[in-house]
Coordinates of C-alpha atoms and ligand atoms in Angstrom, one line a residue:
X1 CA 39.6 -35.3 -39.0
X2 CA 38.6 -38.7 -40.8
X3 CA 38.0 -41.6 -38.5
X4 CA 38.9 -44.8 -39.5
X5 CA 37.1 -48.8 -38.5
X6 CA 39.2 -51.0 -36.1
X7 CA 38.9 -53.4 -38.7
X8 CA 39.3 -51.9 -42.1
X9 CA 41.0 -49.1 -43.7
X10 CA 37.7 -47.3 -44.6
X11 CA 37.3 -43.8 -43.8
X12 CA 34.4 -41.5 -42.7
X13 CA 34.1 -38.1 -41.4
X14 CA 33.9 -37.2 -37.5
X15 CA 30.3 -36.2 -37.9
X16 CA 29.2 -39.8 -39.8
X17 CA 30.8 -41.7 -36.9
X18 CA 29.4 -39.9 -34.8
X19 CA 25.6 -40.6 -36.0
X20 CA 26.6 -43.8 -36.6
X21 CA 28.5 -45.5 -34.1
X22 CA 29.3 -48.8 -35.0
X23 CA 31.3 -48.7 -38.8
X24 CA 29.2 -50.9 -41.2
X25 CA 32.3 -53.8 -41.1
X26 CA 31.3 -54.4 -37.4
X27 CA 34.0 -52.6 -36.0
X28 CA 34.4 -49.5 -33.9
X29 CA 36.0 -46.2 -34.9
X30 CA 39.3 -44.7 -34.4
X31 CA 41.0 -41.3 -35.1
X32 CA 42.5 -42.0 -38.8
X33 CA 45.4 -39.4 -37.5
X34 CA 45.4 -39.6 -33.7
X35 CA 46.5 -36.5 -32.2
X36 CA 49.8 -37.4 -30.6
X37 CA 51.7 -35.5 -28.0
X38 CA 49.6 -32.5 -29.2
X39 CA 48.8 -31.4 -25.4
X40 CA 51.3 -29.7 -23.3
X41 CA 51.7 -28.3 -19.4
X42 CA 51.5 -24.8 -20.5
X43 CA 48.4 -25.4 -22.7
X44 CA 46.2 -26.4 -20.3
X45 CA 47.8 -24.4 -16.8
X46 CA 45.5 -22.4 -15.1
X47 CA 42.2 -23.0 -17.7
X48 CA 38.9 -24.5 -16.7
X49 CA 37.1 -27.9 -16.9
X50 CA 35.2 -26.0 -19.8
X51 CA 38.7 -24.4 -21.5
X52 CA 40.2 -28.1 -21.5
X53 CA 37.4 -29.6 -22.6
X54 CA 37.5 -27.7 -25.6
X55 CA 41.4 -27.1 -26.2
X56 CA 40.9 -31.6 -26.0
X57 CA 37.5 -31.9 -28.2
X58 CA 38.8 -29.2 -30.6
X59 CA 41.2 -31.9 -31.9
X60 CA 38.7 -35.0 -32.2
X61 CA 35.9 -32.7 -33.9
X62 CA 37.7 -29.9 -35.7
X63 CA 34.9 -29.5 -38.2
X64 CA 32.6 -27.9 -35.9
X65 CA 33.1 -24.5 -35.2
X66 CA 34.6 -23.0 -32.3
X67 CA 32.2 -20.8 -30.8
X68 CA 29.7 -24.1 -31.4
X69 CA 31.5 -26.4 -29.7
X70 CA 32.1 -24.0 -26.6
X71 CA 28.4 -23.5 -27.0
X72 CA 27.6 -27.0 -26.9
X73 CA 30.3 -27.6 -23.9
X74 CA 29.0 -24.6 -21.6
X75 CA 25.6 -26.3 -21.9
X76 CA 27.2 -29.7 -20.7
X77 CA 29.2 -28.8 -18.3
X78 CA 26.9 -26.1 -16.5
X79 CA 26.0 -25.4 -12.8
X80 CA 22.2 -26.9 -13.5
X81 CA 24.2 -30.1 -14.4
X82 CA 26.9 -31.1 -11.8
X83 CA 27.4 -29.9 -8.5
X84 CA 30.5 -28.8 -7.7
X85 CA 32.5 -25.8 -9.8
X86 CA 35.3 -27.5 -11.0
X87 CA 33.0 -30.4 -12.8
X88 CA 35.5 -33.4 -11.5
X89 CA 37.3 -32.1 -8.4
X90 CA 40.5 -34.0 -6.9
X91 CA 40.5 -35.4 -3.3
X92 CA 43.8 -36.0 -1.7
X93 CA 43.3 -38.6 0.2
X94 CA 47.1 -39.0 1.5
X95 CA 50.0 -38.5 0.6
X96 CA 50.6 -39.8 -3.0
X97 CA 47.5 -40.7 -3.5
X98 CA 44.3 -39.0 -4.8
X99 CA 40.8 -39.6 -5.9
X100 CA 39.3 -38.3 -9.2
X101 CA 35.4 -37.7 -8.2
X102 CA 33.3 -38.6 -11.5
X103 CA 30.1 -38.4 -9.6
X104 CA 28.8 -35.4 -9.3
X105 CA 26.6 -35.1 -12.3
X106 CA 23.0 -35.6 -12.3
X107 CA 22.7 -39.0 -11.8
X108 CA 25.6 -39.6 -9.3
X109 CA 27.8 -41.9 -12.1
X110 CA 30.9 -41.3 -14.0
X111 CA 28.7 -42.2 -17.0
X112 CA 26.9 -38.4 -17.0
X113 CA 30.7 -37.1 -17.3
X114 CA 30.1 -38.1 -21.2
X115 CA 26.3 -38.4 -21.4
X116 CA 25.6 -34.9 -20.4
X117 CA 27.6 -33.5 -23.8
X118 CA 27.0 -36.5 -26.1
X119 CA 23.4 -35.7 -27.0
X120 CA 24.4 -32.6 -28.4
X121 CA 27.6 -33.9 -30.6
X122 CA 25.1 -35.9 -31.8
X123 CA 22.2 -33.2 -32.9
X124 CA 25.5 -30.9 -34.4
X125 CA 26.7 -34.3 -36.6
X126 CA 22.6 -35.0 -37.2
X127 CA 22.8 -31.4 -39.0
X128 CA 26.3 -32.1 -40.4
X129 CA 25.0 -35.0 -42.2
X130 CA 22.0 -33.3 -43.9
X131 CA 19.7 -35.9 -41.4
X132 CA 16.5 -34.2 -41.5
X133 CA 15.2 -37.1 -39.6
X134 CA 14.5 -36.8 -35.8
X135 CA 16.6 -38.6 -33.6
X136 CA 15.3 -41.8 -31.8
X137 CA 18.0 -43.2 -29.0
X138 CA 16.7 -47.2 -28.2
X139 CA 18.4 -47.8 -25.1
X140 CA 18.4 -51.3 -23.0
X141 CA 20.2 -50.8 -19.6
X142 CA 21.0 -52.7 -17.1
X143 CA 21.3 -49.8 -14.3
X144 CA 23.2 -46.6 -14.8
X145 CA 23.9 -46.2 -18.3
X146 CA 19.7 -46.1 -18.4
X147 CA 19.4 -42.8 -16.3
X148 CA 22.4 -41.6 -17.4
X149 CA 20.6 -41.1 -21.2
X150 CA 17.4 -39.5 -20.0
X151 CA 19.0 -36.9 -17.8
X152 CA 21.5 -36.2 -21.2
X153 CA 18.6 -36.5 -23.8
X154 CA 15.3 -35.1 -21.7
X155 CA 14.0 -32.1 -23.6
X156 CA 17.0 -31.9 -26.3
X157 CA 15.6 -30.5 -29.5
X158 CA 14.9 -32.9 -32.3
X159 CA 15.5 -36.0 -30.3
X160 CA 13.8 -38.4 -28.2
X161 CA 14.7 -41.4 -26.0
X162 CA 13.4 -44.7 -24.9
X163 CA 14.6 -46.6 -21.9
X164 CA 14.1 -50.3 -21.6
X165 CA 15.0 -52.2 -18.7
X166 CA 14.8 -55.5 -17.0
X167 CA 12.3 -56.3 -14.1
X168 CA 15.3 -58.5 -12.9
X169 CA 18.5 -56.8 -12.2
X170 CA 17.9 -53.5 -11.6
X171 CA 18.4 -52.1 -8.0
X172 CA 15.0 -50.3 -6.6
X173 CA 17.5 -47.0 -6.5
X174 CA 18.2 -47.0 -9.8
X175 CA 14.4 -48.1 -11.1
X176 CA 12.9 -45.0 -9.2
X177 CA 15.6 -42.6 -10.9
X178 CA 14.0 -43.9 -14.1
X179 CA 10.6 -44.2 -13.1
X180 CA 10.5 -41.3 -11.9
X181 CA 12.3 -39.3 -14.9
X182 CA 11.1 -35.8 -16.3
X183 CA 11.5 -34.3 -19.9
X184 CA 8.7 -34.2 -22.7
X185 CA 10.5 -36.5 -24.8
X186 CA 11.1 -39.6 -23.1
X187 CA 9.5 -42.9 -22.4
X188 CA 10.6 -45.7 -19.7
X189 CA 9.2 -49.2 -19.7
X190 CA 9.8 -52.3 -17.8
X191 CA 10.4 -55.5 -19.6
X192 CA 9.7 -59.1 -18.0
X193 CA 13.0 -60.7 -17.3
X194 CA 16.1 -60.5 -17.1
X195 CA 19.3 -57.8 -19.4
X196 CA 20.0 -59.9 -21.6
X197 CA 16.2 -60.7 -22.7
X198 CA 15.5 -56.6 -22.9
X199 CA 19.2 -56.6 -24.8
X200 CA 18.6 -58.9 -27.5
X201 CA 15.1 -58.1 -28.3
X202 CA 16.4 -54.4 -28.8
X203 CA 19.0 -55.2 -31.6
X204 CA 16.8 -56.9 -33.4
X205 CA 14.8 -54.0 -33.5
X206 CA 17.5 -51.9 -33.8
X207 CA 18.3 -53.6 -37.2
X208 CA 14.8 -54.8 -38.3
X209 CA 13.9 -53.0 -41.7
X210 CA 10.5 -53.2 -41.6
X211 CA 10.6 -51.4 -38.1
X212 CA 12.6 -48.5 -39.8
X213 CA 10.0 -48.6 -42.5
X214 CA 7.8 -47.6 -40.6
X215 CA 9.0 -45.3 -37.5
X216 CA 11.1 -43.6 -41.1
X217 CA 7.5 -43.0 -42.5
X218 CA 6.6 -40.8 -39.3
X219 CA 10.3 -38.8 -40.2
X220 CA 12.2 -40.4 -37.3
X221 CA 15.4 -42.6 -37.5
X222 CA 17.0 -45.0 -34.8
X223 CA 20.0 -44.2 -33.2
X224 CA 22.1 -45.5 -30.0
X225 CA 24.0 -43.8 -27.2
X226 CA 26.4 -46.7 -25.8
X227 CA 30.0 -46.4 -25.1
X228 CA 31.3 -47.9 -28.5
X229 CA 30.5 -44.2 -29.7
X230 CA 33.5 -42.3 -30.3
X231 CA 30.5 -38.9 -29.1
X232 CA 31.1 -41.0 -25.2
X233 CA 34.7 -41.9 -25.6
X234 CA 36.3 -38.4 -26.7
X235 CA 34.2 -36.6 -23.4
X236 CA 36.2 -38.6 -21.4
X237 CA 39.5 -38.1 -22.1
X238 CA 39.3 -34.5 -20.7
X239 CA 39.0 -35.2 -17.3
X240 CA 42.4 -37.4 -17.6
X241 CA 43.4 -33.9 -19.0
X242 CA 41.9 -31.5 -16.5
X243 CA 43.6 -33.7 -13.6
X244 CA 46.8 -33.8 -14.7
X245 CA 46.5 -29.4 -14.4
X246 CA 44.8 -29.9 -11.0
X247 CA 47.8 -32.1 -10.0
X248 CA 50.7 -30.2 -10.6
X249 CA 48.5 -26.8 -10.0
X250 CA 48.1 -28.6 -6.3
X251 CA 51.7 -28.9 -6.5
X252 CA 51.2 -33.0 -5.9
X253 CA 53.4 -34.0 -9.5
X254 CA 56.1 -31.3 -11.1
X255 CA 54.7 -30.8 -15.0
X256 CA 57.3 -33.7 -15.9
X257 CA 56.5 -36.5 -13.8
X258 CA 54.6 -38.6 -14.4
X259 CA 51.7 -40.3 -12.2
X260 CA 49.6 -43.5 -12.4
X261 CA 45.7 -44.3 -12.8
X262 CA 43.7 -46.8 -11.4
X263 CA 40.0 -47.1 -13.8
X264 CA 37.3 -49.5 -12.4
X265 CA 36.5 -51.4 -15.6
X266 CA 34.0 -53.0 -17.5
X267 CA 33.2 -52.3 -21.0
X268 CA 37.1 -50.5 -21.0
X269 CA 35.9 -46.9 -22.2
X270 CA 37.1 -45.0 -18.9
X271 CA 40.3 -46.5 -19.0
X272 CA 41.2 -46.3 -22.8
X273 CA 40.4 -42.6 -22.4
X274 CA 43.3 -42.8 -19.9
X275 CA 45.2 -44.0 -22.6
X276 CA 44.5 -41.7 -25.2
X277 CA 44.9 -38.7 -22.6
X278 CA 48.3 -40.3 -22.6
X279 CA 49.0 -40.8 -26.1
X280 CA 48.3 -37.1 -26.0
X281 CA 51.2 -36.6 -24.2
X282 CA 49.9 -36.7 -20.1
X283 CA 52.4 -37.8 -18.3
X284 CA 50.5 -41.0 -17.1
X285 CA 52.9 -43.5 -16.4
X286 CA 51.2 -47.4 -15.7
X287 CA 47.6 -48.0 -16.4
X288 CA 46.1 -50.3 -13.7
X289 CA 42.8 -51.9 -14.9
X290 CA 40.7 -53.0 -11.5
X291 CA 38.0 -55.4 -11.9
X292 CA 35.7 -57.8 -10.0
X293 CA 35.0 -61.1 -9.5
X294 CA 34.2 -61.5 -13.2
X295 CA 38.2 -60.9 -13.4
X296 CA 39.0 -61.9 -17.5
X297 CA 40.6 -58.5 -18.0
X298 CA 43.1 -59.2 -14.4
X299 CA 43.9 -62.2 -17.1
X300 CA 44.5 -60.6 -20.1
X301 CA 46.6 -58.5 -18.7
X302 CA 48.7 -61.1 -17.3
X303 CA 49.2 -63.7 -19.5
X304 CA 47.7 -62.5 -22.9
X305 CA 44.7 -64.2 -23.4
X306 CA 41.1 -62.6 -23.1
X307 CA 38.8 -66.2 -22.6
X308 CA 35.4 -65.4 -21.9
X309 CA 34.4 -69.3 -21.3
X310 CA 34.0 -68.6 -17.5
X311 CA 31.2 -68.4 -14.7
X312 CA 29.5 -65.0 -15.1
X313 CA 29.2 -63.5 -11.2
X314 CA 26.9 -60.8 -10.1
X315 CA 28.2 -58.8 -7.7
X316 CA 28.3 -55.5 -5.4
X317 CA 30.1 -53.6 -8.0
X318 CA 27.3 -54.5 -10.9
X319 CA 28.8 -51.8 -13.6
X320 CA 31.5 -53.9 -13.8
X321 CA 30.3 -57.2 -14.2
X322 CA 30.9 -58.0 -17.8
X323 CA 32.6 -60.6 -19.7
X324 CA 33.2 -58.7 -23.0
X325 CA 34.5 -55.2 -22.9
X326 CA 32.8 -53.7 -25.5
X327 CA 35.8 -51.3 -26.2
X328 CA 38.6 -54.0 -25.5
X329 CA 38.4 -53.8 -29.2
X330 CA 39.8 -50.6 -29.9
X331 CA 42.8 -51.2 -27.3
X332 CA 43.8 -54.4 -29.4
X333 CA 43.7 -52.4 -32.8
X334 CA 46.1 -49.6 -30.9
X335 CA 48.1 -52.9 -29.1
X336 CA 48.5 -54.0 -32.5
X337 CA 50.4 -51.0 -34.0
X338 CA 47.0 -49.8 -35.4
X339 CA 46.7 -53.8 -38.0
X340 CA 43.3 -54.1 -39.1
X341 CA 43.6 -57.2 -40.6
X342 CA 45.1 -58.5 -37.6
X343 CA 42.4 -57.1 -34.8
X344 CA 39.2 -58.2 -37.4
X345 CA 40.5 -62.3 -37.3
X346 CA 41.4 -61.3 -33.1
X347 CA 37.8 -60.3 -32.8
X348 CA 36.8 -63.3 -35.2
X349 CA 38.5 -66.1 -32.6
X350 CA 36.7 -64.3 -29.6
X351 CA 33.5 -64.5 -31.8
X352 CA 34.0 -68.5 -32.7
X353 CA 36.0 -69.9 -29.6
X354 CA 35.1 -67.1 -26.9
X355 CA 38.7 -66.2 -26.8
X356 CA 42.1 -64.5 -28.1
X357 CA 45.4 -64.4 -27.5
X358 CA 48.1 -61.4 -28.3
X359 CA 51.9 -62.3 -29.3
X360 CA 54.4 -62.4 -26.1
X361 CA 56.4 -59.5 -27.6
X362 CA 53.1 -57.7 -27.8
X363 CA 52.2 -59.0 -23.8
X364 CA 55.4 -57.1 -23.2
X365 CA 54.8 -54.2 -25.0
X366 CA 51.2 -53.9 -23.1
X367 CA 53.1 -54.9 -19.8
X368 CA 55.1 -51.7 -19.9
X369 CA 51.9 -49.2 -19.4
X370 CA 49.5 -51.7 -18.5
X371 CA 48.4 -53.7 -15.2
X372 CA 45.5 -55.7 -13.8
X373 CA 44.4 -57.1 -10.6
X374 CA 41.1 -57.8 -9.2
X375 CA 39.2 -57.8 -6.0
X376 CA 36.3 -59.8 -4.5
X377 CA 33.0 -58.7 -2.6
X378 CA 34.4 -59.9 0.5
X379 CA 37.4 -57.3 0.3
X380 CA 35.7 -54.6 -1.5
X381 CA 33.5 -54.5 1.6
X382 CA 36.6 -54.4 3.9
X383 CA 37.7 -51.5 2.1
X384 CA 35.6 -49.5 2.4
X385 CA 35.3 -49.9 6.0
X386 CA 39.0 -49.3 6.3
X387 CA 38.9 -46.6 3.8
X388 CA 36.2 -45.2 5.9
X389 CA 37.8 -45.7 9.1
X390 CA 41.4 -44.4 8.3
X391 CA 40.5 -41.3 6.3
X392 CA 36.9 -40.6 6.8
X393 CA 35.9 -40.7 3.0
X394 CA 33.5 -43.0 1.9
X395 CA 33.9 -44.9 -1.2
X396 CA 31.2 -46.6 -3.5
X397 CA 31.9 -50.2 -4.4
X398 CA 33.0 -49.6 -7.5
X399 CA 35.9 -47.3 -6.5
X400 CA 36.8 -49.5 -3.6
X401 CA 37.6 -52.2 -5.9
X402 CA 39.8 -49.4 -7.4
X403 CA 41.4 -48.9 -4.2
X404 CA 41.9 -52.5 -3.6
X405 CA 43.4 -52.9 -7.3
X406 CA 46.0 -50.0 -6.0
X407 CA 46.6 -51.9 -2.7
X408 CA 47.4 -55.2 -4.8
X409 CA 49.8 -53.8 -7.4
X410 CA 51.5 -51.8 -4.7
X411 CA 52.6 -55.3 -3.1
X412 CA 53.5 -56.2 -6.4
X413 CA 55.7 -54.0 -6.8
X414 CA 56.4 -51.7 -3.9
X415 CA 59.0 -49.7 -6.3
X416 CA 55.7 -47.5 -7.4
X417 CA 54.7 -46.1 -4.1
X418 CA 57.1 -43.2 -4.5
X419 CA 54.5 -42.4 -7.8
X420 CA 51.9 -40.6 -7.1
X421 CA 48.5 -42.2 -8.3
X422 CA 44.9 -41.1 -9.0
X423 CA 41.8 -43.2 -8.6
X424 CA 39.4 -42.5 -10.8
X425 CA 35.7 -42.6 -8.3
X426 CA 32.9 -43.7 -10.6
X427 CA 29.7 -43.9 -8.5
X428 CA 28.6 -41.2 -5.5
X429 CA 28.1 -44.1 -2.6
X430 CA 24.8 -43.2 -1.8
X431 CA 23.3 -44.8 -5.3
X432 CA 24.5 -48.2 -3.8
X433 CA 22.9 -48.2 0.0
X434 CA 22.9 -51.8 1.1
X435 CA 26.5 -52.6 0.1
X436 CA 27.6 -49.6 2.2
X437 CA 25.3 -50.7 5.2
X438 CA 27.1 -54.5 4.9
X439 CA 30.5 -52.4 5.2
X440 CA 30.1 -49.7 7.5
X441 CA 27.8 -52.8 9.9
X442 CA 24.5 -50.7 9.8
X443 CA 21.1 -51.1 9.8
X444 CA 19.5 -51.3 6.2
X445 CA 16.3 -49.3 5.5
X446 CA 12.8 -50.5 4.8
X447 CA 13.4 -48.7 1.7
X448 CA 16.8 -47.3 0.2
X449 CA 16.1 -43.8 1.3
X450 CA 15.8 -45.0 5.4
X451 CA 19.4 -47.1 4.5
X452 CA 20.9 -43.4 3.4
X453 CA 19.3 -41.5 6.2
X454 CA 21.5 -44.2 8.8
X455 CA 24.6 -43.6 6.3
X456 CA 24.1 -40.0 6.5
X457 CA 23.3 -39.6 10.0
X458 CA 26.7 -41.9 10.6
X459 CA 29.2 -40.7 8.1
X460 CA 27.9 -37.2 7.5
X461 CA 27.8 -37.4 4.1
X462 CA 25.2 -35.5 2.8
X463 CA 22.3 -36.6 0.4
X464 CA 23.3 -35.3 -3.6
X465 CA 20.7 -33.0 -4.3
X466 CA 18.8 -35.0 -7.3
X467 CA 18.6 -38.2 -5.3
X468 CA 17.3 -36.4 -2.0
X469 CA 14.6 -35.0 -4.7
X470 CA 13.9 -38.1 -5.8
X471 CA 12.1 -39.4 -3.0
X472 CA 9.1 -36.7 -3.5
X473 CA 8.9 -37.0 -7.1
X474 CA 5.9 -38.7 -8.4
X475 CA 6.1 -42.0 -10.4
X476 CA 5.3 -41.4 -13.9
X477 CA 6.9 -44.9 -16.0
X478 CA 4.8 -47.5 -14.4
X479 CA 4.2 -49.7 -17.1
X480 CA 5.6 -53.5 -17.2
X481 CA 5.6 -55.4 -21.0
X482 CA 6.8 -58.9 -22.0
X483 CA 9.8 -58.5 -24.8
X484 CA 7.4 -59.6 -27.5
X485 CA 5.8 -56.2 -27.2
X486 CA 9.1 -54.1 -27.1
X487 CA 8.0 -53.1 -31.2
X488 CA 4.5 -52.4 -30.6
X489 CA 6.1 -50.0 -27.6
X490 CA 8.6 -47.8 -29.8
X491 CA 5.8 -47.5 -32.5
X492 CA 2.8 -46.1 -29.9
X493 CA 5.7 -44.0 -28.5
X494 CA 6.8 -42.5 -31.9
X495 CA 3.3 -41.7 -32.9
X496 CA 3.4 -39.1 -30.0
X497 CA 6.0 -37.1 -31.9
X498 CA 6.2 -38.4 -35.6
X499 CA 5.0 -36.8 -38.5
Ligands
PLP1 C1 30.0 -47.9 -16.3 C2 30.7 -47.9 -15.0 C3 32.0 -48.5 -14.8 C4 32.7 -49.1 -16.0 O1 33.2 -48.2 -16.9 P1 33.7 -48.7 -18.4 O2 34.0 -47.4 -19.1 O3 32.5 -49.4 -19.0 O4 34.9 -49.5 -18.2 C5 32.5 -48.4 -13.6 N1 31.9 -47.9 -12.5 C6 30.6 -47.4 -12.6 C7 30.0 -46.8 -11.4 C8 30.0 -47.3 -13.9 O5 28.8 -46.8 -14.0

């Protein structure tokens, strides 16, 4: 399979995207054949996570081979590695309405359902390419993405990761995961200030020749593990997949009908991999895109514009706070009837004026499958007290906003209430104790672990295994450096392993 740029008609194999990421024109890769209606009811009844996974993956990747890629899967998707059986389990929640749970791998975010299999797609393209090099991921994060790497890269063969992140902006939860992170080939260090400092710094370096110069010297290349990777994207269209089975094996949808999805968004990679799990032919019928305060998708989606000149909020759902979906890109190039010319001058306007607009007959188009709406702290709080209240099932900030997105458009337009519709759940509650306190009216903790103990005690909700380890592990990434020192940081860190 070649893949193609959103913004050119070059072509590349599946294995040089994948080692590279982001195509050399600036924009982000595509199937050049996209697998179309190629997955049906009778393929998929009855099989695992794992047999989805690769009857899906098998038709992004077909180069590798089939027992390697089941390999590589079964390694992912293990018991060590998420803790329930079937790796994204469906909660009904009531009638007509369930919740996908994307939080049960090791770090208790939807982002492990990709990052737990993406390291080693990128070690099989690595070989693929003839890349003798080791692998060196550079990541900046500004909370889960961070954690997320080291658990999916700690102690994989012929790579190594380092972990950057801002003294300001990160919750203490989320610091101690990556303080306190295992594995033999990874380094975590604090940088003075704030995301976008640690951000910008890093692609610099990321792009500096004289830095891969040198770190080349010691036989060791750069590489990247964010969502614009088509190695995160693919991952997660199988759980669109595997819930679609679940569905009609629960007997909630017949094998024809189709049901709606509700994605908490903010760089737009969960939900395109709705649409692709779509495109393939699951019966998903509208698209709801939820966001936050920082609402410029809820926008888009209403009047056809994407403006990013607008206050940037932070708020209690902080993996959604973001003004420019890094994979909005790739939706526009497929919105577009698949026009490269015409997506490279879209993404050119957003470049110069901070905006861009699609036609009205392409609005409608989008209209059809797509929807937005967005909800404030204020209500995602009061969700998840009602949530809690009605049904006993606690949801994390992030999926509340989902919930309230569902509650919005079913107002809308009562008509889809006889649909039944899934909410995808992207955080386990427990990584966000203080917004749960404010909801639920507890106590808060000294420290996050006494805030979880009241939520535990209260809700009965028990602690996920890796965070109730956490609090016994010792610290091990103490170190604090101003962004002027990021360089000197990678380079001590690469003469640990380099040649
Ligand atoms: C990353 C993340 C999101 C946003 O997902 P995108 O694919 O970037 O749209 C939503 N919720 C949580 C908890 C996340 O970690």
């Amino acid at each position: 399979m070649k893949y193609t740029s959103t913004r050119s008609v070059q072509q590349v194999s599946e294995t040089y995207a994948l080692l590279h990421g982001l195509a050399n024109d600036g924009g982000l890769y595509v199937p050049a054949g996209f697998p179309e209606r190629s997955i049906t009811y009778s393929m998929i009844a009855d099989k695992s996570y794992q047999e989805i996974a690769y009857i899906v993956l098998s038709k992004f990747f077909p180069s590798f081979e089939e027992a390697h890629l089941k390999e590589m899967i079964h390694a992912a998707y293990s018991k060590e590695n998420f803790a329930t059986a079937d790796i994204a389990p469906i909660h009904s929640l009531i009638e007509r309405l369930s919740v996908l749970e994307l939080f049960h791998g090791r770090t208790q975010a939807f982002k492990d359902m990709a990052l737990s299999l993406f390291p080693y797609l990128l070690v099989a393209a690595k070989e693929a390419e003839g890349e003798d090099k080791e692998v060196l991921i550079l990541t900046a994060t500004s909370g889960d993405t961070g954690k997320a790497a080291l658990e999916g890269f700690k102690d994989v063969p012929g790579t190594h990761i380092q972990v950057f992140y801002p003294t300001d902006g990160v919750s203490p939860m989320q610091q101690e995961q990556m303080q306190k992170q295992d594995g033999a080939n990874v380094n975590v260090t604090a940088i003075r200030g704030n995301f976008d400092d640690a951000q910008q710094f890093l692609k610099r370096l990321f792009v500096d020749a004289d830095m891969a110069d040198k770190v080349g010297a010691k036989g060791v290349r750069f590489s990247s593990a964010n969502s614009i990777n088509v190695g995160r994207l693919i991952p997660q269209v199988v759980y669109y997949v595997a819930a679609y089975e679940e569905l009609v094996g629960q007997g909630a949808i017949h094998e024809d009908e189709a049901f709606n999805v509700v994605v908490p968004t903010g760089n737009f990679g969960n939900i395109l991999a709705a649409y692709f799990a779509k495109m393939m032919g699951v019966p998903i019928g509208k698209l709801i895109c939820a966001s936050n305060r920082n609402n410029v998708l809820t926008d888009f989606f209403h009047n056809g514009t994407y403006d990013m000149n607008r206050p940037f909020y932070t708020t209690i759902s902080p993996s959604m706070d973001i003004l420019e979906s890094s994979n909005f890109e790739r939706f526009l190039y497929y919105m577009s009837g698949q026009n490269p010319d015409l997506t490279k001058s879209r993404m050119a306007d957003l470049k110069k004026d901070g905006k861009l607009s699609v036609t009205d007959e392409e609005l409608q188009r989008i209209q059809q499958s797509f929807s937005g709406q967005f909800v404030n702290d204020e209500e995602t709080k009061a969700i998840i007290e009602q949530v809690y209240n009605s049904y006993g099932y606690l949801l994390d900030p992030h999926t509340a906003v989902a919930m309230g997105a569902y509650m919005k458009e079913l107002q809308a337009h009562p008509e889809d209430g006889g649909r039944h519709t899934v909410i995808a759940a992207t955080a386990h509650p427990f990584k966000f104790p203080p917004a749960i306190c404010e909801a639920l009216e507890l106590e808060k903790g000294v420290t996050p672990y006494d805030s979880l103990e009241h939520i535990s005690a209260v809700t009965g909700v028990a602690f996920p295994k890796q965070l109730a380890q956490l609090q016994d592990k010792e610290l091990r990434f103490t170190k604090t450096i101003d962004k002027e020192a990021m360089g000197k940081e990678i380079l001590e860190f690469v003469d640990t392993f380099g040649k």
